[in-house]
mmCIF file of C-alpha atoms and ligand atoms in Angstrom:
data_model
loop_
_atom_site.group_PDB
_atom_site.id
_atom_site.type_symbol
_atom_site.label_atom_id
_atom_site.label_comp_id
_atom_site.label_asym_id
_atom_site.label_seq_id
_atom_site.Cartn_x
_atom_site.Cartn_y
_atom_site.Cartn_z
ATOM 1 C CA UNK A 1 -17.711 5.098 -0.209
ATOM 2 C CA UNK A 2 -17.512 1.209 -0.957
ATOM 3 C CA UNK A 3 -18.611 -1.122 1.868
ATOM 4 C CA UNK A 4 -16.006 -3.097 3.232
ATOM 5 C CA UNK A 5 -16.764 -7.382 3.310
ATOM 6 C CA UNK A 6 -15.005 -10.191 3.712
ATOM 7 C CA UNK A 7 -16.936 -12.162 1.115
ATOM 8 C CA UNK A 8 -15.555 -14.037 -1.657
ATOM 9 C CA UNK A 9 -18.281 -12.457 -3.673
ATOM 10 C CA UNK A 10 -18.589 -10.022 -6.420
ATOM 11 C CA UNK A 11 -17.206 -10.183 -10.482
ATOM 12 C CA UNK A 12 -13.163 -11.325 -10.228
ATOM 13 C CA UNK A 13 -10.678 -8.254 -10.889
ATOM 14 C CA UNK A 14 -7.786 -8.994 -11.205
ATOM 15 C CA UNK A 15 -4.993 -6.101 -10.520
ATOM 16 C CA UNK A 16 -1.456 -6.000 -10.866
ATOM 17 C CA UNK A 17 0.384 -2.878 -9.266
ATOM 18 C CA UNK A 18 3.389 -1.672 -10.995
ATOM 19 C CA UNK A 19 6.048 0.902 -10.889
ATOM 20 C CA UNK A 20 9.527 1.799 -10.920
ATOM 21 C CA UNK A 21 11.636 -1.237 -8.980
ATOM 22 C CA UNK A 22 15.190 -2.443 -8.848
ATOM 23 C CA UNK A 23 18.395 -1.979 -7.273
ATOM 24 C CA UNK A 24 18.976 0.968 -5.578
ATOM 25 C CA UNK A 25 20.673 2.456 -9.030
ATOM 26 C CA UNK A 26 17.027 1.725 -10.332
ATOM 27 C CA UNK A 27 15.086 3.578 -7.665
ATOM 28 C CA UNK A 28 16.723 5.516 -5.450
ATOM 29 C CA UNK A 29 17.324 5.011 -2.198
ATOM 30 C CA UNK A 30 13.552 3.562 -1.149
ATOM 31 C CA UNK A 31 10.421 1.817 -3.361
ATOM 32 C CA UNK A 32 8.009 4.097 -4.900
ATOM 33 C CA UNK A 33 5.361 2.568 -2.462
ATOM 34 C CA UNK A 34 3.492 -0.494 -4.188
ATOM 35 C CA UNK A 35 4.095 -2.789 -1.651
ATOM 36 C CA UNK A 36 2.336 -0.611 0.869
ATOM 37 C CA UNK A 37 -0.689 0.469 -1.804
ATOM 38 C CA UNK A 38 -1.407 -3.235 -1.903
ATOM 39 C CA UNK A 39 -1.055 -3.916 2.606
ATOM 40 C CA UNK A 40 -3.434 -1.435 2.822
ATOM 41 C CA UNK A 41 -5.855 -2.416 0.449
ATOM 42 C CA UNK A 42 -6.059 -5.902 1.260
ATOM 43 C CA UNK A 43 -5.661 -6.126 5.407
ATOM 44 C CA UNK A 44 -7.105 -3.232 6.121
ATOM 45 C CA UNK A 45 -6.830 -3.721 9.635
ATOM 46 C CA UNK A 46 -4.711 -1.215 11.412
ATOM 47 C CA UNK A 47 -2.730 -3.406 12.901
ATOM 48 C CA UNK A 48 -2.021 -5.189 9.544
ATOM 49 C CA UNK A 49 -0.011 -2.458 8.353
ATOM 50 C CA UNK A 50 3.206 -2.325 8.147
ATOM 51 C CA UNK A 51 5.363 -0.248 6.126
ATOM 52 C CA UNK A 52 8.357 -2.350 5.670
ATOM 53 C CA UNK A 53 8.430 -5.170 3.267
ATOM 54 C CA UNK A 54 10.482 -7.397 1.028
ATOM 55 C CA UNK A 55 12.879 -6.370 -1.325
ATOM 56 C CA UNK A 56 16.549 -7.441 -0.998
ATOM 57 C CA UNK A 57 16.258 -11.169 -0.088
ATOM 58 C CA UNK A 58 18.697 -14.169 0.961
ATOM 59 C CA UNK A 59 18.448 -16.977 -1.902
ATOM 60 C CA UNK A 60 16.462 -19.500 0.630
ATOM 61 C CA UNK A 61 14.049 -16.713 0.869
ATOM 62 C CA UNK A 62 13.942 -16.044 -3.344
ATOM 63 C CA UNK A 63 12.960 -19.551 -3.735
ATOM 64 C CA UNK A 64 10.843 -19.895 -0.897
ATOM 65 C CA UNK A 65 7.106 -20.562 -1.425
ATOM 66 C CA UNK A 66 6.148 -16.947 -0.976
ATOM 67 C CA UNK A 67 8.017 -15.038 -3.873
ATOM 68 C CA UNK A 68 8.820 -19.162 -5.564
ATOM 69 C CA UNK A 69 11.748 -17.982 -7.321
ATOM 70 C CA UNK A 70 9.431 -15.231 -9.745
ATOM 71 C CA UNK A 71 9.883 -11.352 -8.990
ATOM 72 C CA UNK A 72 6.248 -11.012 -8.119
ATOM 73 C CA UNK A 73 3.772 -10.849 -4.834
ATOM 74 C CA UNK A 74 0.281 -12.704 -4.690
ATOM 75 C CA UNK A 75 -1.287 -10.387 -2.004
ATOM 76 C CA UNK A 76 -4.757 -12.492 -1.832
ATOM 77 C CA UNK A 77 -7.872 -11.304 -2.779
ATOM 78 C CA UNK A 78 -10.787 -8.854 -1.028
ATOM 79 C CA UNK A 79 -14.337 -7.779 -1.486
ATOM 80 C CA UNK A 80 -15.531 -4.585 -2.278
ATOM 81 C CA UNK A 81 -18.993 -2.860 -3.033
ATOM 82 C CA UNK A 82 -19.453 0.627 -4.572
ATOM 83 C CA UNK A 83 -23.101 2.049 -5.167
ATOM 84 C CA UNK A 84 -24.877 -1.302 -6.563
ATOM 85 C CA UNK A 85 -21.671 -3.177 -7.887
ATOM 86 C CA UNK A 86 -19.429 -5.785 -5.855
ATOM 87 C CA UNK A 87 -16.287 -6.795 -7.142
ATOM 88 C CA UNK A 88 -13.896 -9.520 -5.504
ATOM 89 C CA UNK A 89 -10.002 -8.435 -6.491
ATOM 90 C CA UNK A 90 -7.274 -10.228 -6.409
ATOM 91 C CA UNK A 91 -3.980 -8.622 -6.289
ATOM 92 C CA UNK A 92 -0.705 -9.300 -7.850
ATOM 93 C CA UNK A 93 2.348 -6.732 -7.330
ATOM 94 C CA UNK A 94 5.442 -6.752 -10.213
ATOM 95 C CA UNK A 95 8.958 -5.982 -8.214
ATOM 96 C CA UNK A 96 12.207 -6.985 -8.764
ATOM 97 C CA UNK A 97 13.815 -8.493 -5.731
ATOM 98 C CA UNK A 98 17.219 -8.020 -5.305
ATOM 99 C CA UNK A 99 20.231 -10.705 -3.663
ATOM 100 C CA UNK A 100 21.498 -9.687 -0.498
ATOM 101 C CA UNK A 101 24.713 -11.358 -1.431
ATOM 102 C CA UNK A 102 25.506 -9.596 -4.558
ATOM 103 C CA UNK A 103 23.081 -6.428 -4.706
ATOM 104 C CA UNK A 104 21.832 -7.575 -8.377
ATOM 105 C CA UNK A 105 18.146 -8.454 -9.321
ATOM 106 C CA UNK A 106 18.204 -12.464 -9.057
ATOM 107 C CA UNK A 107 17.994 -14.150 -12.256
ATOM 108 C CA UNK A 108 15.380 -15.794 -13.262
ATOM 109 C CA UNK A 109 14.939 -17.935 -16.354
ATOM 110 C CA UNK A 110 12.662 -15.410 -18.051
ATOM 111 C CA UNK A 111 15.084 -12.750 -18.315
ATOM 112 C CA UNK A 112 12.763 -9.753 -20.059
ATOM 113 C CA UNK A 113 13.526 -6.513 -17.999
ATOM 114 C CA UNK A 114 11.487 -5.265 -16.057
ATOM 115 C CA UNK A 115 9.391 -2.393 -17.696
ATOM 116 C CA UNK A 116 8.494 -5.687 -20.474
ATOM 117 C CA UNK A 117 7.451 -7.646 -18.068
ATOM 118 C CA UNK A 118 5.663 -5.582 -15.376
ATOM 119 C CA UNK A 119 3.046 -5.915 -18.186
ATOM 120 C CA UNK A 120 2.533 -10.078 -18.143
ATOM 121 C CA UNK A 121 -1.400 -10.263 -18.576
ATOM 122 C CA UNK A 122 -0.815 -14.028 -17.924
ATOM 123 C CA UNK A 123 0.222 -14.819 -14.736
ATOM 124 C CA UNK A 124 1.364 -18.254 -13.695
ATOM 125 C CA UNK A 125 3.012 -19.713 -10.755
ATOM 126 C CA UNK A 126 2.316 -23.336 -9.614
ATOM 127 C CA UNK A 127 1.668 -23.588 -5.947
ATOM 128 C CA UNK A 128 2.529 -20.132 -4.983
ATOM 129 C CA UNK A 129 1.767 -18.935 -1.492
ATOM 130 C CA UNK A 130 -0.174 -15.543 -0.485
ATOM 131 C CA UNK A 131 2.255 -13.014 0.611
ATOM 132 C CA UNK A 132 1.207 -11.543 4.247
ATOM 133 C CA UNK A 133 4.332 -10.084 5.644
ATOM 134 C CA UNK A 134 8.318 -9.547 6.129
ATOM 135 C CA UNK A 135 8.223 -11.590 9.315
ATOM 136 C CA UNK A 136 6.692 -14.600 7.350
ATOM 137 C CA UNK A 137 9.438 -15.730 5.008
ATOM 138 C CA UNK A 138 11.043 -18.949 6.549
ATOM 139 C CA UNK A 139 7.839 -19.399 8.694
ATOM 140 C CA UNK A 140 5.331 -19.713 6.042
ATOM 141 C CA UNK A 141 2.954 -22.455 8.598
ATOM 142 C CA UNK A 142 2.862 -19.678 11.564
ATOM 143 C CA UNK A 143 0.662 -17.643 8.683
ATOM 144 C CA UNK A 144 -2.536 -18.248 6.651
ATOM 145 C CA UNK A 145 -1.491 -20.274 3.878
ATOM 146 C CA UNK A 146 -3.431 -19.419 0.852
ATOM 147 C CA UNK A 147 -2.691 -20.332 -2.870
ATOM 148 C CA UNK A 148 -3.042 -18.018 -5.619
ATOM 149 C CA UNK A 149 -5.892 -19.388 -7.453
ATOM 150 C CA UNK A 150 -5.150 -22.421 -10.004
ATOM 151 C CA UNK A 151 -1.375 -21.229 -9.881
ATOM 152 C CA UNK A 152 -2.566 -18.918 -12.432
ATOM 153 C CA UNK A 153 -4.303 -15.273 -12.791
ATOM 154 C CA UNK A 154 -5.180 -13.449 -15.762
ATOM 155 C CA UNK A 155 -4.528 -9.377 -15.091
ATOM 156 C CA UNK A 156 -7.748 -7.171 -16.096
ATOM 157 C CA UNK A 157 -5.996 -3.717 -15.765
ATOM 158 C CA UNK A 158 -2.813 -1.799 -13.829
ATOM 159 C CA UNK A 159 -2.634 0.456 -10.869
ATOM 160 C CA UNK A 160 0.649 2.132 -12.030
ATOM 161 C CA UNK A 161 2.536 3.654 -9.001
ATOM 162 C CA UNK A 162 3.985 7.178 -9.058
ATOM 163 C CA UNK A 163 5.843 8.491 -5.940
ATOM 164 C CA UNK A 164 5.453 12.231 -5.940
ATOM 165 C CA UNK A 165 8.244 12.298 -2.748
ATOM 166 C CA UNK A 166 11.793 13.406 -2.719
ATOM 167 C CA UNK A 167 13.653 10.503 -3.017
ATOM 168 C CA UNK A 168 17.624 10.153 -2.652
ATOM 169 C CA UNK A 169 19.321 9.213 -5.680
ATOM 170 C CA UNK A 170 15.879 8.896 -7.861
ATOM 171 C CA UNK A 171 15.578 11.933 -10.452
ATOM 172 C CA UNK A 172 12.630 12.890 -11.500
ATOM 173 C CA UNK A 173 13.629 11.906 -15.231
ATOM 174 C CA UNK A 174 14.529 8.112 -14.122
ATOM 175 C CA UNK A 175 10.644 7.835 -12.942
ATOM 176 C CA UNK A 176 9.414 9.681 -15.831
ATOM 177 C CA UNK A 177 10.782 7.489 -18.387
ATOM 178 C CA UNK A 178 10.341 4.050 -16.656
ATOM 179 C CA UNK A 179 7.017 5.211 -16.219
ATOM 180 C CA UNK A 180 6.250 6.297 -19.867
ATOM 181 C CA UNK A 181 7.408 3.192 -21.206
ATOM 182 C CA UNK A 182 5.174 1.321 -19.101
ATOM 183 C CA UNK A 183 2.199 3.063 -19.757
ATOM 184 C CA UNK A 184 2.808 2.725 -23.514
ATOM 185 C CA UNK A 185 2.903 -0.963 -23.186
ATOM 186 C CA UNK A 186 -0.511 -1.005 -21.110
ATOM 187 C CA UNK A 187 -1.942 1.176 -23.749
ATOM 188 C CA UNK A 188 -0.968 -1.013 -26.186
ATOM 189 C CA UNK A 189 -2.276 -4.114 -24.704
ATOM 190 C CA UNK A 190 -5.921 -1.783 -24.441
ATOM 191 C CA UNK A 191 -5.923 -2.690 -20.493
ATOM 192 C CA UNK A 192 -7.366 0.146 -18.012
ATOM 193 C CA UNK A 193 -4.704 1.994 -16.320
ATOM 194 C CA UNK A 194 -4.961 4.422 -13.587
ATOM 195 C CA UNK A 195 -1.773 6.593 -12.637
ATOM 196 C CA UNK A 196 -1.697 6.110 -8.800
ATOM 197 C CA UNK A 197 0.412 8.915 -6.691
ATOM 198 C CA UNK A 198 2.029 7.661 -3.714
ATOM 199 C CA UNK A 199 2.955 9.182 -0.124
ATOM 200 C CA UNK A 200 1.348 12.483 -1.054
ATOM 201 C CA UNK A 201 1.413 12.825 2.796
ATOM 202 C CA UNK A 202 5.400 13.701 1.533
ATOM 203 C CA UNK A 203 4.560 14.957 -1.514
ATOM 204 C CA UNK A 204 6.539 17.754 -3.081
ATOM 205 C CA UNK A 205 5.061 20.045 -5.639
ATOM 206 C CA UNK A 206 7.499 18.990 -8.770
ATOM 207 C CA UNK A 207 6.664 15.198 -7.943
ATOM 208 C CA UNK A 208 3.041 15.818 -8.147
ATOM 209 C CA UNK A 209 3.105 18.307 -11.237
ATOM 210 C CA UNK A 210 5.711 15.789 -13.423
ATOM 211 C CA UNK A 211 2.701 12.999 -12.655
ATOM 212 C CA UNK A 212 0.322 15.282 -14.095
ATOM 213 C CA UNK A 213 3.040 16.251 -17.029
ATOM 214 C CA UNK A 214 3.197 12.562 -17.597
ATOM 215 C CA UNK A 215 -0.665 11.654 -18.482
ATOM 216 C CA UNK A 216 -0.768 14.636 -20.378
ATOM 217 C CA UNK A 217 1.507 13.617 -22.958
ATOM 218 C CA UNK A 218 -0.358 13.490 -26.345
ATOM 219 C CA UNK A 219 0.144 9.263 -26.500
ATOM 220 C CA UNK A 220 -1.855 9.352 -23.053
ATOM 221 C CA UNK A 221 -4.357 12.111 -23.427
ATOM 222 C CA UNK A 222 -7.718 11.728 -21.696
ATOM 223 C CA UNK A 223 -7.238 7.763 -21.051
ATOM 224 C CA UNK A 224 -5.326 7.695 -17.947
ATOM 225 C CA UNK A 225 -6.923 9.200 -14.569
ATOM 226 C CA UNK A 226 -4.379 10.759 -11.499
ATOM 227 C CA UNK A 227 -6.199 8.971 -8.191
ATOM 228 C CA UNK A 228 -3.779 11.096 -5.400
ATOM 229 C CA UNK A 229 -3.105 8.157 -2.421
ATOM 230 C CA UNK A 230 -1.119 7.798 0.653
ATOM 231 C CA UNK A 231 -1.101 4.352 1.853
ATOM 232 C CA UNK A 232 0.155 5.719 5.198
ATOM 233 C CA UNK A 233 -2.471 7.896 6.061
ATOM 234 C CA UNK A 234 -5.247 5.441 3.957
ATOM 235 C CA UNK A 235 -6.316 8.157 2.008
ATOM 236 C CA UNK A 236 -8.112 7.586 -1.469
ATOM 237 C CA UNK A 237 -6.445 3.722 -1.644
ATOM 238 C CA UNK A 238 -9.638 2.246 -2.066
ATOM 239 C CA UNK A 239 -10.791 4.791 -4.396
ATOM 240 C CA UNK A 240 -7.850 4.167 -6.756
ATOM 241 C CA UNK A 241 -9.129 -0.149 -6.721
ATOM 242 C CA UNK A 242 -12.863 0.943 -7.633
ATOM 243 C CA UNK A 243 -12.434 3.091 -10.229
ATOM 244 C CA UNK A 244 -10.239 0.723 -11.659
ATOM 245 C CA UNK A 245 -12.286 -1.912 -11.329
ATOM 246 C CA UNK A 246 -15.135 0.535 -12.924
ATOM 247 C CA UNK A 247 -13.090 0.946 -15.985
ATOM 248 C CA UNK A 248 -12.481 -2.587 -16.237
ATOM 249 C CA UNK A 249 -16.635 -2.688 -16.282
ATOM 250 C CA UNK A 250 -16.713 -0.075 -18.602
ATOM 251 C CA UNK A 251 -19.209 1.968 -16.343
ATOM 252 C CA UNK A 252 -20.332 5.281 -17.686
ATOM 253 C CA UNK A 253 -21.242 6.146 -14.014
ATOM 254 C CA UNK A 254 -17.264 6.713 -11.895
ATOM 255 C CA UNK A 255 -16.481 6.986 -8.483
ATOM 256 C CA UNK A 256 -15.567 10.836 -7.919
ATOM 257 C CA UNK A 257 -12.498 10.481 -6.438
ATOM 258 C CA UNK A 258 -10.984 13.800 -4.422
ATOM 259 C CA UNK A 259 -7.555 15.300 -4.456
ATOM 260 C CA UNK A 260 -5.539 14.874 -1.903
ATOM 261 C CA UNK A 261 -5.759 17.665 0.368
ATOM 262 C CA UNK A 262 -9.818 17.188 0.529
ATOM 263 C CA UNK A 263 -9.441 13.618 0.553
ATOM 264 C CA UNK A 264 -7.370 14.159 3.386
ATOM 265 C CA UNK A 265 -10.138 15.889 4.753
ATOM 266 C CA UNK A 266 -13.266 14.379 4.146
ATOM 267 C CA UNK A 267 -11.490 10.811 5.680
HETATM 268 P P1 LIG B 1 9.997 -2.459 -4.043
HETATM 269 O O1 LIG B 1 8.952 -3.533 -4.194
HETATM 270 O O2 LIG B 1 11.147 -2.881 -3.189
HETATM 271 O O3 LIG B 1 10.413 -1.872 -5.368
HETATM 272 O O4 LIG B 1 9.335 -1.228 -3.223
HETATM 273 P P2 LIG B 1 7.792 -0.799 -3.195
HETATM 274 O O5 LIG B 1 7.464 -0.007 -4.401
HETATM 275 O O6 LIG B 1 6.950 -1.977 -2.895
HETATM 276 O O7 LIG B 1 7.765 0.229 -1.967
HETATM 277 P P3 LIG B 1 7.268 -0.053 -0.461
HETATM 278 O O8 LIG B 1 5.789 -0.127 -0.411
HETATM 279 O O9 LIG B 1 8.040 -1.189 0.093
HETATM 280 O O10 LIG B 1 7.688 1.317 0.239
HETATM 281 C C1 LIG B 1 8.998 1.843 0.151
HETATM 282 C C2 LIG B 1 9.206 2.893 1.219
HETATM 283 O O11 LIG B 1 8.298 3.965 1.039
HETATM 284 C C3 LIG B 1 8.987 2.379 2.645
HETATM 285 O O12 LIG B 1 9.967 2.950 3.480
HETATM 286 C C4 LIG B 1 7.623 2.897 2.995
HETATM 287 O O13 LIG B 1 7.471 3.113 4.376
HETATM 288 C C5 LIG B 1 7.553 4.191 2.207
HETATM 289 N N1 LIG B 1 6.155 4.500 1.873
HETATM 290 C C6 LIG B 1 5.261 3.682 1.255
HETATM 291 N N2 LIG B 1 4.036 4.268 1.202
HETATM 292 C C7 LIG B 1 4.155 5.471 1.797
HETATM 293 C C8 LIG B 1 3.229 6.544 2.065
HETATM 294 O O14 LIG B 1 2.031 6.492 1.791
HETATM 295 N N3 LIG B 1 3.747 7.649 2.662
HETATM 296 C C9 LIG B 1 5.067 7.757 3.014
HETATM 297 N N4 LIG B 1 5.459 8.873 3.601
HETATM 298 N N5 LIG B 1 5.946 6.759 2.805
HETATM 299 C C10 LIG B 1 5.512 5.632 2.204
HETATM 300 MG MG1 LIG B 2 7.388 -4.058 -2.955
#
């Protein structure tokens, strides 16, 4: 299990977390779960979790310093040791946030959808502020006021977010082929990619055997691991970051990573 620090130390990974996003029509009636994947990898604290974040947003808020007009999060960057490697992430997660005046994805001046350009390697914003919380839109100087680094980040490899739970108006097919066309691009672009599960703590047995359907298609065969998470419960989160970050390194030795049920139960 990696050692948790608070060190800026280790070789720079940088992650970006994507999945399906959008207007309800998009994905169903809630997120597939990135936003949470990311709170509890980078404040781990208990009391820094909280399961509701941003998505449909007043325009003040859009072009606020947090999201600064661009449908993406800077969530900061954390330490992590495994065995005898450290590695210092930093984490980026690709959304689509939505006006509360009109219900439609704000425009933006790069207009690609959103399955194109989930998979930006190159990642620039000038002066863009950490995102810590709902509560901190509007009141940016009440938080810590970090800067992602050089107003730039250049992405080493994907956590791509699956949510095996029933969700109201999402079909299974929606996910599937949002999903496959974003793993094609990744493979494409020859970055790492890990399939990452969400709220298996809600799972339901066709969500969790269409993931496994979906990596076993012959374009994906044998390149892209399942890691089986729950960001509610912290189970396997980390896990899903360090082997990751592993294939990034292109370690021979991996993390074992559990299913679900015994990750559940070794925790
Ligand atoms: P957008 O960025 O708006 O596309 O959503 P997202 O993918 O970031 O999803 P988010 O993390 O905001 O979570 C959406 C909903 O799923 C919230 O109601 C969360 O509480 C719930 N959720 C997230 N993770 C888990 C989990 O591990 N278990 C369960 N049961 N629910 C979860
Ligand atoms: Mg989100």
């Amino acid at each position: 299990m990696a050692k948790k620090s608070e060190g800026t130390g280790g070789k720079l990974v940088t992650v970006s977390i994507v999945g399906l996003s959008g207007t309800e029509k998009e994905k169903g009636q809630l997120g597939v779960g990135k936003s949470c994947l990311c709170n509890r990898f980078v404040r781990t604290h208990a009391d820094d979790y909280n399961v509701d974040h941003i998505s449909v947003l007043s325009q003040s808020d859009f072009s606020g310093r947090v999201v600064n007009n661009e449908h993406f999060l800077y969530w900061g960057s954390v330490s992590r040791q495994h065995d005898d490697s450290e590695w210092r992430f930093e984490v980026l997660e690709q959304t689509e946030f939505v006006d509360d005046a009109c219900f439609q994805p704000f425009r933006v001046s790069k207009t690609d959808a959103y399955v194109k350009r989930c998979v930006s390697t190159k990642i620039q914003s000038a002066e863009k502020l950490m995102y810590v919380c709902k509560n901190q839109l509007g009141i940016e100087k009440e938080y810590e006021q970090r800067l992602m680094p050089d107003g730039k980040l250049s992405v080493d490899g994907f956590l791509c977010v699956y949510d095996v739970s029933l969700v109201p108006g999402r079909s299974w097919e929606k996910q599937n082929e949002t999903l496959a066309a974003i793993l094609q691009s990744i493979i494409k672009l020859k970055k790492p990619v890990v399939l990452v599960t969400s709220k298996n703590d809600e799972a339901c047995e066709q969500g969790v055997r269409e993931a496994e359907r979906l990596v076993q298609r012959k374009e994906f065969k044998g390149c892209i691991p399942i890691v089986e998470t729950s960001s509610h419960d912290n189970v396997n989160v980390e896990q899903a970051f360090i082997l990751l970050a592993q294939m990034v390194d292109k370690a021979k030795a991996r993390i074992k990573v559990a299913n679900y049920a015994e990750a559940l139960r070794i925790r």
